[in-house]
Coordinates of C-alpha atoms in Angstrom, one line a residue:
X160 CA 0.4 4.8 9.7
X161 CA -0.9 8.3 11.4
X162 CA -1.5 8.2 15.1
X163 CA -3.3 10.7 17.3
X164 CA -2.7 11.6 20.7
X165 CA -5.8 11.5 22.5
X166 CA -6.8 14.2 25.3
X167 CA -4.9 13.1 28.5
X168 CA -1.5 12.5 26.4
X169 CA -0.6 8.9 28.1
X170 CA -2.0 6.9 25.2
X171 CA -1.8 6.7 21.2
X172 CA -4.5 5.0 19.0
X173 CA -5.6 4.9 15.6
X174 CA -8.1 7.4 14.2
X175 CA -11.3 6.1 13.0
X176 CA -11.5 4.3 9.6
X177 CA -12.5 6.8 6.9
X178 CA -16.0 5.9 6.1
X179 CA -16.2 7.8 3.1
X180 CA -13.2 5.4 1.4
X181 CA -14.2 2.6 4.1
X182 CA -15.1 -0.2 0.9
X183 CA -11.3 -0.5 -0.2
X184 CA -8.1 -1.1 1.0
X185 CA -5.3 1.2 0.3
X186 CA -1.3 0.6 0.6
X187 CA -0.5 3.9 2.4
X188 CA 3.2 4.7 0.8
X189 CA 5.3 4.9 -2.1
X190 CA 8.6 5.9 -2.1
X191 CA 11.4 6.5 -4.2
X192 CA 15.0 8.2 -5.1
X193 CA 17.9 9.0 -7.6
X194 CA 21.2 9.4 -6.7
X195 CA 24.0 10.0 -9.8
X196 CA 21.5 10.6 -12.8
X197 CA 21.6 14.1 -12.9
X198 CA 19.0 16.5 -11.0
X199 CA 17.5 14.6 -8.7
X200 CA 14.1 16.1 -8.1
X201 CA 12.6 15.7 -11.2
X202 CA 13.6 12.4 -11.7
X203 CA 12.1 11.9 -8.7
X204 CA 8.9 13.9 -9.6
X205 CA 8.2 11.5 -11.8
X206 CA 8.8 8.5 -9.7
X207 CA 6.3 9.3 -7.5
X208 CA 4.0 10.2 -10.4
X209 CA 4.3 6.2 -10.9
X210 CA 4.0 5.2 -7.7
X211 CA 0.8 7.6 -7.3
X212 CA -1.7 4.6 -7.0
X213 CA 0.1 3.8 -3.8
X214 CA -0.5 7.3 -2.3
X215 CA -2.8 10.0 -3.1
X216 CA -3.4 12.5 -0.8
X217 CA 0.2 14.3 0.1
X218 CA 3.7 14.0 -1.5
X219 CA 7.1 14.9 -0.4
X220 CA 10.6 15.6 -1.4
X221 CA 14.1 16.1 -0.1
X222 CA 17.5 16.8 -2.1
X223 CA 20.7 17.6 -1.7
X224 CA 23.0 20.1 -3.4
X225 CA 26.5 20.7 -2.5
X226 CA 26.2 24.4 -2.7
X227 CA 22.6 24.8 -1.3
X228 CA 23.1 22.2 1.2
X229 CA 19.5 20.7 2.0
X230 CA 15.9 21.2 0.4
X231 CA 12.5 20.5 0.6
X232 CA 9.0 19.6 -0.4
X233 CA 5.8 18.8 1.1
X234 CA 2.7 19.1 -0.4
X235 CA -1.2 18.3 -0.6
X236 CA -2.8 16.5 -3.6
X237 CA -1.7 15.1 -6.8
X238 CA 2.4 14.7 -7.9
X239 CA 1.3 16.0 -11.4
X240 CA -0.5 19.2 -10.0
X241 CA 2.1 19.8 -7.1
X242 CA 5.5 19.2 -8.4
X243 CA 5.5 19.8 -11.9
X244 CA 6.3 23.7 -12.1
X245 CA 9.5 25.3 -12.3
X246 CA 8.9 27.2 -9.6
X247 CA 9.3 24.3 -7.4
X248 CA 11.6 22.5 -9.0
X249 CA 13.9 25.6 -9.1
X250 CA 14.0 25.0 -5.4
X251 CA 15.1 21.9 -4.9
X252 CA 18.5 21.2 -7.0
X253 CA 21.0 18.4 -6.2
X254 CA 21.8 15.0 -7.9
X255 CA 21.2 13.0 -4.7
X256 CA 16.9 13.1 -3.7
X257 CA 14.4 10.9 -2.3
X258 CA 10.5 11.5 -2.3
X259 CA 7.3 9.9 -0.7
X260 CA 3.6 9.9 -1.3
X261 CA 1.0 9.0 1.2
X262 CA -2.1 7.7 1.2
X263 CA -3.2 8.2 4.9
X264 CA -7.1 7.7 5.5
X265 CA -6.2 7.9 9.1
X266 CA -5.3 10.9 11.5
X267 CA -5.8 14.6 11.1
X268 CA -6.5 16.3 7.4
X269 CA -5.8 20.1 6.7
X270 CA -2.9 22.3 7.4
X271 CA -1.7 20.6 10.4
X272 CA -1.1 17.3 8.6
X273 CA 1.7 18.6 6.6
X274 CA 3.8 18.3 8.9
X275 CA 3.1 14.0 8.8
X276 CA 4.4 14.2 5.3
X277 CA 7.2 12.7 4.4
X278 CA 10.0 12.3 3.9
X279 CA 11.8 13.3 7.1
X280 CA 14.7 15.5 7.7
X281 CA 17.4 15.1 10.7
X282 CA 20.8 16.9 11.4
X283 CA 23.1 14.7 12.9
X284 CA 26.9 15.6 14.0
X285 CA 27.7 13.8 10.5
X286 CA 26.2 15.7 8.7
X287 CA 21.6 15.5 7.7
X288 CA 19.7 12.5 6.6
X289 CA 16.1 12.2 5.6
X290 CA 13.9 9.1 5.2
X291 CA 10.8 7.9 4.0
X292 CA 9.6 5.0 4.9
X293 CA 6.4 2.6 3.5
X294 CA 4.9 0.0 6.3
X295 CA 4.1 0.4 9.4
X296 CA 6.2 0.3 12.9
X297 CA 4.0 -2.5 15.1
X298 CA 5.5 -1.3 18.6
X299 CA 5.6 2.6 17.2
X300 CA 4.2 3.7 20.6
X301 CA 6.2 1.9 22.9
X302 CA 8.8 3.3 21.0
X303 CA 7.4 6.7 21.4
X304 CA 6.9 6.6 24.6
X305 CA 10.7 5.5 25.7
X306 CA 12.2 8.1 23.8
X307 CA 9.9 11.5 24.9
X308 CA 10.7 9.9 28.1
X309 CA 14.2 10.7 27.6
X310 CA 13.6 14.2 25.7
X311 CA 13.0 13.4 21.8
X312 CA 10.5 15.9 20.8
X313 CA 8.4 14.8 17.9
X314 CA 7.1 17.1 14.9
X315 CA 4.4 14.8 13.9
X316 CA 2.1 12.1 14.6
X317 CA 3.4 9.3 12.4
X318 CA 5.5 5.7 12.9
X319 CA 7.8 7.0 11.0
X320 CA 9.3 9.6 12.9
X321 CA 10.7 7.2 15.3
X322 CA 13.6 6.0 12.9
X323 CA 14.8 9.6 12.4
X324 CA 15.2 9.7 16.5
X325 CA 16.7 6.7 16.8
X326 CA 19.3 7.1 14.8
X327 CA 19.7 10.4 16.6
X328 CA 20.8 8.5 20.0
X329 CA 23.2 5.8 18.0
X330 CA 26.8 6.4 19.1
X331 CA 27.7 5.3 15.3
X332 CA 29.7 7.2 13.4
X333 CA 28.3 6.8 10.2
X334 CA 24.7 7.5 8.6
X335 CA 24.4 4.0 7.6
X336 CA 25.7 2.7 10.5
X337 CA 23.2 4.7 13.1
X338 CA 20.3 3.7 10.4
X339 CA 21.1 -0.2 11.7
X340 CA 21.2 0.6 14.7
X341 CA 17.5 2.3 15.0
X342 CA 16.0 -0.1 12.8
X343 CA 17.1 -3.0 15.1
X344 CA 14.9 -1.7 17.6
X345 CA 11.9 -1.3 15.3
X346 CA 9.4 -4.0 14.6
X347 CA 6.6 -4.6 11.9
X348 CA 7.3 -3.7 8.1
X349 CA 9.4 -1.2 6.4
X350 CA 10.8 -0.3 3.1
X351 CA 13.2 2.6 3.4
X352 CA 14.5 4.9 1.1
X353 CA 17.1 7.6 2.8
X354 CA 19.8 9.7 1.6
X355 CA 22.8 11.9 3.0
X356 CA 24.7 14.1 1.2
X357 CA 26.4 11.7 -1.3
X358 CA 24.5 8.5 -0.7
X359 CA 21.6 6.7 -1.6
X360 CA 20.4 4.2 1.1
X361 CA 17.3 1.4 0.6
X362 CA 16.8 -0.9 3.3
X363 CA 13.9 -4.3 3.9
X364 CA 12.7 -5.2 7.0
X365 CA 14.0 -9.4 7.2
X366 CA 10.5 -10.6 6.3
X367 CA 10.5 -7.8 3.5
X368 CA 6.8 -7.6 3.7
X369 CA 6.9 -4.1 1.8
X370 CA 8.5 -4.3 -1.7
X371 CA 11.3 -2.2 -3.0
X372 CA 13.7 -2.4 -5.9
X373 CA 17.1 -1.0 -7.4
X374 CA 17.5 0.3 -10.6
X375 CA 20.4 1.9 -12.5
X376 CA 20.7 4.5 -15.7
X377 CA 24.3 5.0 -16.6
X378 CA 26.2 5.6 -13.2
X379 CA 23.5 6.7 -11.5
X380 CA 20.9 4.4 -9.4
X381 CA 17.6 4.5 -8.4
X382 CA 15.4 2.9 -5.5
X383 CA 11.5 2.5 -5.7
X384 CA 8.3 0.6 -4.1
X385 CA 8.0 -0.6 -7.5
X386 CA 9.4 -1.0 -11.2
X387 CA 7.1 0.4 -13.2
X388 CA 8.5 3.7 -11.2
X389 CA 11.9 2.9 -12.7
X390 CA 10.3 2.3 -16.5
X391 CA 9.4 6.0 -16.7
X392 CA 12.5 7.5 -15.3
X393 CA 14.3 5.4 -18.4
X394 CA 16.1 2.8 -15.6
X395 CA 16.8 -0.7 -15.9
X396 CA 15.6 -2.7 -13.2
X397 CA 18.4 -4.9 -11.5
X398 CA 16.9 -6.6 -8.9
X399 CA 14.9 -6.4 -5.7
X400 CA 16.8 -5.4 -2.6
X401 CA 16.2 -8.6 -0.8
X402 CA 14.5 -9.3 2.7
X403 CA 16.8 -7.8 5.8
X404 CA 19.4 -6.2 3.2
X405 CA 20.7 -2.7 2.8
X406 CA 21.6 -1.4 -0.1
X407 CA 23.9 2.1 -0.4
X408 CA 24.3 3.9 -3.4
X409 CA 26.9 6.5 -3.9
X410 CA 27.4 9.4 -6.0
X411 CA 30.7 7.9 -7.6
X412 CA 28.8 5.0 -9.1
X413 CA 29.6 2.0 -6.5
X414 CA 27.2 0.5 -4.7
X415 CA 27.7 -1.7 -1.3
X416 CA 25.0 -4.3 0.1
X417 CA 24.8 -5.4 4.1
X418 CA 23.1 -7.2 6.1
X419 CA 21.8 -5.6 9.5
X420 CA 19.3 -8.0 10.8
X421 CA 19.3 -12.0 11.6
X422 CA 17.8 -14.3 8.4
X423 CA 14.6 -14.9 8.9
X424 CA 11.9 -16.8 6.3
X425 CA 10.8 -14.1 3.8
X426 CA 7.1 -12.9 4.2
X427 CA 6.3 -10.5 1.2
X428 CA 2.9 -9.6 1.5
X429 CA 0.5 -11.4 -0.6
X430 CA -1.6 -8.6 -1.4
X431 CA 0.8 -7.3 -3.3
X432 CA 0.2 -9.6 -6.1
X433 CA -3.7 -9.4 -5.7
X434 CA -4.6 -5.4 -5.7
X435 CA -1.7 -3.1 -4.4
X436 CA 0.9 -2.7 -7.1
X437 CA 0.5 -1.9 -10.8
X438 CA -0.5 -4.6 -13.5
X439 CA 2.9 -3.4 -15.6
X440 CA 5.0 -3.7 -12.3
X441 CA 6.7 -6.9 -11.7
X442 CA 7.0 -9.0 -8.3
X443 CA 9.9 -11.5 -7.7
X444 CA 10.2 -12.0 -11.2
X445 CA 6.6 -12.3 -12.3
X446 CA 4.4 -9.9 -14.2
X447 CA 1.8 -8.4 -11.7
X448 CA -0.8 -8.5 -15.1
X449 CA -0.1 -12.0 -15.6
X450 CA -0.4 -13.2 -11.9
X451 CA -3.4 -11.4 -11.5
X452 CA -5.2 -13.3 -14.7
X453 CA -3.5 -16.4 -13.2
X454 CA -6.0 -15.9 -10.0
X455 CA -8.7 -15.6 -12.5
X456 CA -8.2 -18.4 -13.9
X457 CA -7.8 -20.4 -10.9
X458 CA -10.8 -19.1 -9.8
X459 CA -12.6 -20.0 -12.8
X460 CA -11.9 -23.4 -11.6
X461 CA -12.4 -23.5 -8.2
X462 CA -16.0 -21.5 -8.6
X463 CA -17.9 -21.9 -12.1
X464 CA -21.2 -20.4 -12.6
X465 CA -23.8 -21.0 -15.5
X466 CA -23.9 -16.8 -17.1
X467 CA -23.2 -14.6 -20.5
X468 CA -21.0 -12.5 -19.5
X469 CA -17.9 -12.0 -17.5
X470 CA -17.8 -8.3 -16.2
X471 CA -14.6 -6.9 -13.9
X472 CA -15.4 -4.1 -11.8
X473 CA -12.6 -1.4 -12.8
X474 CA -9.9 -1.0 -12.7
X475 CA -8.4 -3.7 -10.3
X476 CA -10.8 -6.4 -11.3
X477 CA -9.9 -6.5 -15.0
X478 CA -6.7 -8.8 -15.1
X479 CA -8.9 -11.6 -13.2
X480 CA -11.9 -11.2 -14.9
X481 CA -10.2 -11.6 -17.8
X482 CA -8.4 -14.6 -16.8
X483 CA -12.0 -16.0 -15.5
X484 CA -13.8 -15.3 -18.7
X485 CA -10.6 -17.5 -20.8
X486 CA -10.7 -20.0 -18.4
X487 CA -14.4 -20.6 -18.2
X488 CA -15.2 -19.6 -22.3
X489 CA -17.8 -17.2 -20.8
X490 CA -17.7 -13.8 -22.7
X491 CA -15.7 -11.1 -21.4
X492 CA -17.1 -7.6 -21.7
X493 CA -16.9 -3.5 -20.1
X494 CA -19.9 -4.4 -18.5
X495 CA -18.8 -1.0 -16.1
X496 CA -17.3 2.2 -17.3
X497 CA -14.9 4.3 -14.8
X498 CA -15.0 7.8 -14.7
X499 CA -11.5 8.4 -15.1
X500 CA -11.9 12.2 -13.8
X501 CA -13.4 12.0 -10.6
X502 CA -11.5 11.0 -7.6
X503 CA -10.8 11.4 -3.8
X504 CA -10.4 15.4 -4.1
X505 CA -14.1 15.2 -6.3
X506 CA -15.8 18.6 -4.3
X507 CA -19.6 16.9 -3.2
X508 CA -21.4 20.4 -2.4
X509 CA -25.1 18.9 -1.7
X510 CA -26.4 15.9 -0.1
X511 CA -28.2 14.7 -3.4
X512 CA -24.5 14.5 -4.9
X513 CA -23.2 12.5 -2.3
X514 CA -26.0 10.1 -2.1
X515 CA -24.7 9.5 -5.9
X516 CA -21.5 7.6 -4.3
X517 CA -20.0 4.8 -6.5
X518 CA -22.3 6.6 -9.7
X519 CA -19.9 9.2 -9.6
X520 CA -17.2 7.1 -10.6
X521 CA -18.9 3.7 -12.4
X522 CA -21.4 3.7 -15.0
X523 CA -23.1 0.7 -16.0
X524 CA -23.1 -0.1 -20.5
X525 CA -26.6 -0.8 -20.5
X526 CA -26.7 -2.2 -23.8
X527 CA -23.9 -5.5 -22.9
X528 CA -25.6 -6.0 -19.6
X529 CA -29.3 -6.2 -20.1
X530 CA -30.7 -9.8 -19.7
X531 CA -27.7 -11.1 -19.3
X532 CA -26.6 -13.6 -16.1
X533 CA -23.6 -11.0 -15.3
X534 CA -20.2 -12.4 -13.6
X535 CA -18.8 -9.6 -11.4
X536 CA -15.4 -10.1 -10.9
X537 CA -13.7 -8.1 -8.0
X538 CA -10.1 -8.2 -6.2
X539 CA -12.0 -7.9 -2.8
X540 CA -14.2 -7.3 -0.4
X541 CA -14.0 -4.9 2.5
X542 CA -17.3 -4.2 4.2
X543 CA -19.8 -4.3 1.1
X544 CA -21.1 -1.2 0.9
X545 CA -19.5 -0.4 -2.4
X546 CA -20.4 -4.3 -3.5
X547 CA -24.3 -3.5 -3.0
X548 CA -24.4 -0.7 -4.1
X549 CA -23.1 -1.6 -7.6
X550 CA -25.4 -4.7 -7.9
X551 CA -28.1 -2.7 -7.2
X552 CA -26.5 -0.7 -10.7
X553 CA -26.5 -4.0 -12.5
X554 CA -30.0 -5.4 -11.8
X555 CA -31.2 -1.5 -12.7
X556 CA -29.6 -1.7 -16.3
X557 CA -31.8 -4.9 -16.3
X558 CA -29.2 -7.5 -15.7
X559 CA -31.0 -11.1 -15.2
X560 CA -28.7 -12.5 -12.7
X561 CA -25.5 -11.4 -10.5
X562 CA -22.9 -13.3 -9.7
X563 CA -19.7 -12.0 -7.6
X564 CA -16.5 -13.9 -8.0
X565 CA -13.6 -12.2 -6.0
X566 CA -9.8 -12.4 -6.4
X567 CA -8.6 -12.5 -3.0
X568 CA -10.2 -14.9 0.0
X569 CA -12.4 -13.3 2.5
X570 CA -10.5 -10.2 4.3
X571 CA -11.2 -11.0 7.5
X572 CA -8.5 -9.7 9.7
X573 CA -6.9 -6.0 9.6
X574 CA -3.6 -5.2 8.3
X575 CA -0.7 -3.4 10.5
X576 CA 2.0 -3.7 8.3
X577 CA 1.1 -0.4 6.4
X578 CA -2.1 -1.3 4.7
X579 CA -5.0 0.9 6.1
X580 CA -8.0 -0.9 7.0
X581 CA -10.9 -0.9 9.1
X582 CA -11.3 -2.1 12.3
X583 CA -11.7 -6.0 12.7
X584 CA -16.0 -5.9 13.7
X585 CA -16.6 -3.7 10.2
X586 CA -15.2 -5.9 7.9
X587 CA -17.8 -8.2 6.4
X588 CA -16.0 -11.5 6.7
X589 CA -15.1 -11.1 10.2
X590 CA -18.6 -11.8 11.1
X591 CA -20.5 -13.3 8.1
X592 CA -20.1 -16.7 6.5
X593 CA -19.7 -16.7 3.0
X594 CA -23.2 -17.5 2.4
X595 CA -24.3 -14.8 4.9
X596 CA -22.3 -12.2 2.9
X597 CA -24.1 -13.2 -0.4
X598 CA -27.5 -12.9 1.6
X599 CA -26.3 -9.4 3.0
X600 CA -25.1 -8.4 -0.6
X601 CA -28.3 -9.4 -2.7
X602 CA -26.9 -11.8 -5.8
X603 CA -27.8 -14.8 -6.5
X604 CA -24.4 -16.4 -5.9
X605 CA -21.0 -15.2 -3.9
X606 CA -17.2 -17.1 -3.8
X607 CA -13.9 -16.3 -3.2
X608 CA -10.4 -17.6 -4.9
X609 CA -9.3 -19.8 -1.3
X610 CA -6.4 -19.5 0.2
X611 CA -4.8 -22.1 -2.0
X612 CA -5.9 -21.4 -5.4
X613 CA -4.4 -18.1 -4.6
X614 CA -1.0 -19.5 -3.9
X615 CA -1.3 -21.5 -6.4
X616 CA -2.3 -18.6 -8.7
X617 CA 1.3 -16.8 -7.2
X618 CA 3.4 -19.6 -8.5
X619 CA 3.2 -21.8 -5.3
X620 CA 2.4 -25.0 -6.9
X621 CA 1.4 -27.1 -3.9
X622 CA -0.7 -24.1 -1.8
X623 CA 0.1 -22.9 1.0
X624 CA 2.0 -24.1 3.4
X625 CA 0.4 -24.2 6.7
X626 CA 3.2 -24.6 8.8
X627 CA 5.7 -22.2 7.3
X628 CA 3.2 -19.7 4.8
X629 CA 5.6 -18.4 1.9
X630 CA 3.9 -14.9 2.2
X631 CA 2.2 -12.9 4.7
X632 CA -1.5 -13.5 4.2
X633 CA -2.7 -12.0 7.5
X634 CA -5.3 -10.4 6.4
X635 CA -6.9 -13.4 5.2
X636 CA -5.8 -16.0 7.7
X637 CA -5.3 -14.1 10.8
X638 CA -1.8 -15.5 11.0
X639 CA 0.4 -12.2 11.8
X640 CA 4.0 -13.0 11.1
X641 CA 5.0 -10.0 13.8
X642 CA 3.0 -9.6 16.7
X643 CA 1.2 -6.1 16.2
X644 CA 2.8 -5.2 20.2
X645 CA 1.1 -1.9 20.2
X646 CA -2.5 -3.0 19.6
X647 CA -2.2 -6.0 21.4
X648 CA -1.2 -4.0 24.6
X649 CA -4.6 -1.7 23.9
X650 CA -6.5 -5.0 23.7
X651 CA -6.7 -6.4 20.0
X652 CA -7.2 -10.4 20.6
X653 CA -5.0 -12.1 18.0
X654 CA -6.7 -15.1 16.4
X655 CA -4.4 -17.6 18.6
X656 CA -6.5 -15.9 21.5
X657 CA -9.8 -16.2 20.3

């Protein structure tokens, strides 16, 4: 998460929701690294090329090189337009490397930002570390605040930073060691990749909210946010690195595993399943595809609806809707086309362009839809905006009915464990019923998978469980497995206090 300093210097906050993206969530990092496979950085290039769905807008990488010592990386944009020449890659040589992309929607954009892009570099009397980190430190500022009080100086606005400092003030005597040390002191989510000279390092906060995985080609290893980064790199997956584990991966070939933090219940973020990772990624043994159409079939049960045709809006809809049209033997069909060639970076030069919004990157197949009683299937709904405004696409290519069926219950609580979202009073479900939404939206009928059907769709047989939940669904329930310290102390009211 980005941070901004406001004017008098005494406070940090979040900076406003970006309106502009405001309609869907976004998992803010990816990060990944290679130690003992060769050159590091393109191996690592293309890691993050994987994980690019997880950050868009800057991407960073760090090696080492025994000759060169330590090299860097940061740039703006996409992995495929930014670290793909030889030019670049020419700098950065070394078999041990690590690399991040971002997807901040929060804090400052331009030139100054660059220096919030990860990872980050420190020179300790050991020798240099950098980290990257995906999640979100919860008690960041008061963090912050303790240690510019006793002369840190910080080069950038982000959460992150504070691990890099941290370990600066261990009296360890090892990189590993002073990492354990700073990340006792830190609360809220984290999946870290780091690396020193010879070592690879991948650590999960004990609820492991954030996912991360190990991977291996030959001697070498590999860490990432998710396997499908390790499929195009040619690794075999081996396992998750587990909830409150370390894992350390050196250049020789060995690898150790420790155990820094107390047990505590695992709390993987539900979300996960519903939206953030890739379909051809798995999650705690279970394809991400197959999960997804598992919640549309579940929701197929739990939510029927008389119509001709089943229509997911692209591309995070598709697994669901097609699980919902097999499930309900209602016809599935492209009902909407994405424009695969406009994105975030699309230049809008005129106000009649903008006012085009989601017909810049959806296009309705008027010839499936029209007459037809239309099932849109979505994975969720943030504030609606982008929900309206493609019924309103529907009903003009002469659609008979609309229908909304979403993947994921109503989001009714923001996310401070990395996930960047708007603030509580701007998302729909926070102050709308169900019916209310479906009034507010325009279509004839609205329902979302509950709570249960999508633990159920998971692999949770039973449902939830209310007094111990098996994931972190705060998002949905309000139920925050950490206490979010720093926005309590600036006057958030947690759902206990309402």
């Amino acid at each position: 998460m980005t941070v901004a300093m406001d004017t008098a210097g005494e406070r940090w906050r979040a900076t406003p929701f970006d309106q502009d993206e405001g309609d869907t969530l976004h998992e803010e990092c990816g990060v990944f690294g290679t130690v003992g496979m060769g050159e590091a950085a393109p191996l690592v290039a293309l890691g993050l090329h994987a994980l690019q769905h997880r950050g868009q807008e800057a991407g960073g990488i760090v090696v080492h090189d025994p000759e060169r010592g330590f090299n860097s990386a940061r740039r703006f944009g996409y992995v495929r337009d930014t670290f793909t020449s030889e030019d670049v890659m020419a700098t950065l040589p070394g078999p041990v490397g690590i690399g991040h992309v971002r997807y901040s929607t929060t804090g400052s954009k331009g030139a100054t930002a660059i220096r919030d892009v990860q990872p980050f570099f420190g020179e300790f009397a050991m020798g240099g570390a950098a980290v990257a980190h995906n999640g979100n430190i919860t008690n960041a500022e008061s963090l912050r605040r303790d240690l510019i009080a006793r002369g840190s100086i910080f080069q950038s606005s982000s959460d992150s930073e504070c691990i890099i400092h941290l370990m600066a003030r261990s009296m360890a005597t090892t990189i590993p060691e002073r990492m354990k040390d700073a990340l006792r002191r830190v609360e809220g989510a984290f999946s870290i990749v780091a690396m020193t000279r010879t070592k690879l390092i991948g650590v999960r906060d004990p609820l492991g909210v954030r996912p991360l995985v190990l991977g291996r080609s030959g001697d070498g290893h590999a860490l990432a946010s998710e396997t499908c980064a390790l499929d195009i790199i040619g690794a075999e997956f081996l396992r998750e690195v587990e909830p409150g584990e370390m894992v350390v991966a050196n250049l020789d070939g060995t690898v150790t595993t420790h155990r820094p933090f107390e047990a505590q219940r695992p709390r993987f973020c539900i979300f996960e399943h519903v939206y953030f990772s890739r379909p051809d990624s798995t999650l705690g043994g279970r394809s991400v595809y197959e999960t997804r159409e598992a919640i549309g079939v579940e929701l197929a049960r739990e939510a029927p609806v008389d119509a001709d045709l089943v229509c997911p809006v692209p591309d995070s809809g598709t697994p669901a809707a097609i699980g919902y049209a097999r499930a309900s033997g209602i016809p599935y069909g492209m009902g909407i086309v994405r424009n695969q060639y406009v994105g975030r970076t699309f230049i809008e030069p005129t106000e009649q362009i903008r006012n085009m919004g989601v017909r810049l990157k959806l296009n309705v197949n008027r010839a499936l839809i029209r007459g037809k009683r239309v099932i849109l299937v979505d994975d969720s709904v943030v504030r609606g905006t982008t929900s309206r405004k493609i019924k309103e696409m529907i009903l003009d290519a002469g659609a008979a009915e609309v229908h909304f069926r979403i993947a994921s219950p109503p989001t009714a609580w923001p996310c401070f464990y990395g996930v960047d979202t708007p603030q509580r009073e701007k998302l729909l479900a926070a102050t709308m019923s169900e019916e209310e939404m479906r009034a507010h939206l325009g279509v004839d009928s609205l329902r979302f998978i509950t709570l249960d059907g999508l633990y159920r769709a998971v692999g949770e047989a039973g449902g939830r469980n209310a007094a111990a939940p098996q994931y972190c669904d705060a998002c949905f329930s309000g139920e925050y497995p950490v206490e979010p310290a720093d926005m309590v102390s600036r006057g958030f009211r947690l759902k206990a206090a309402e």
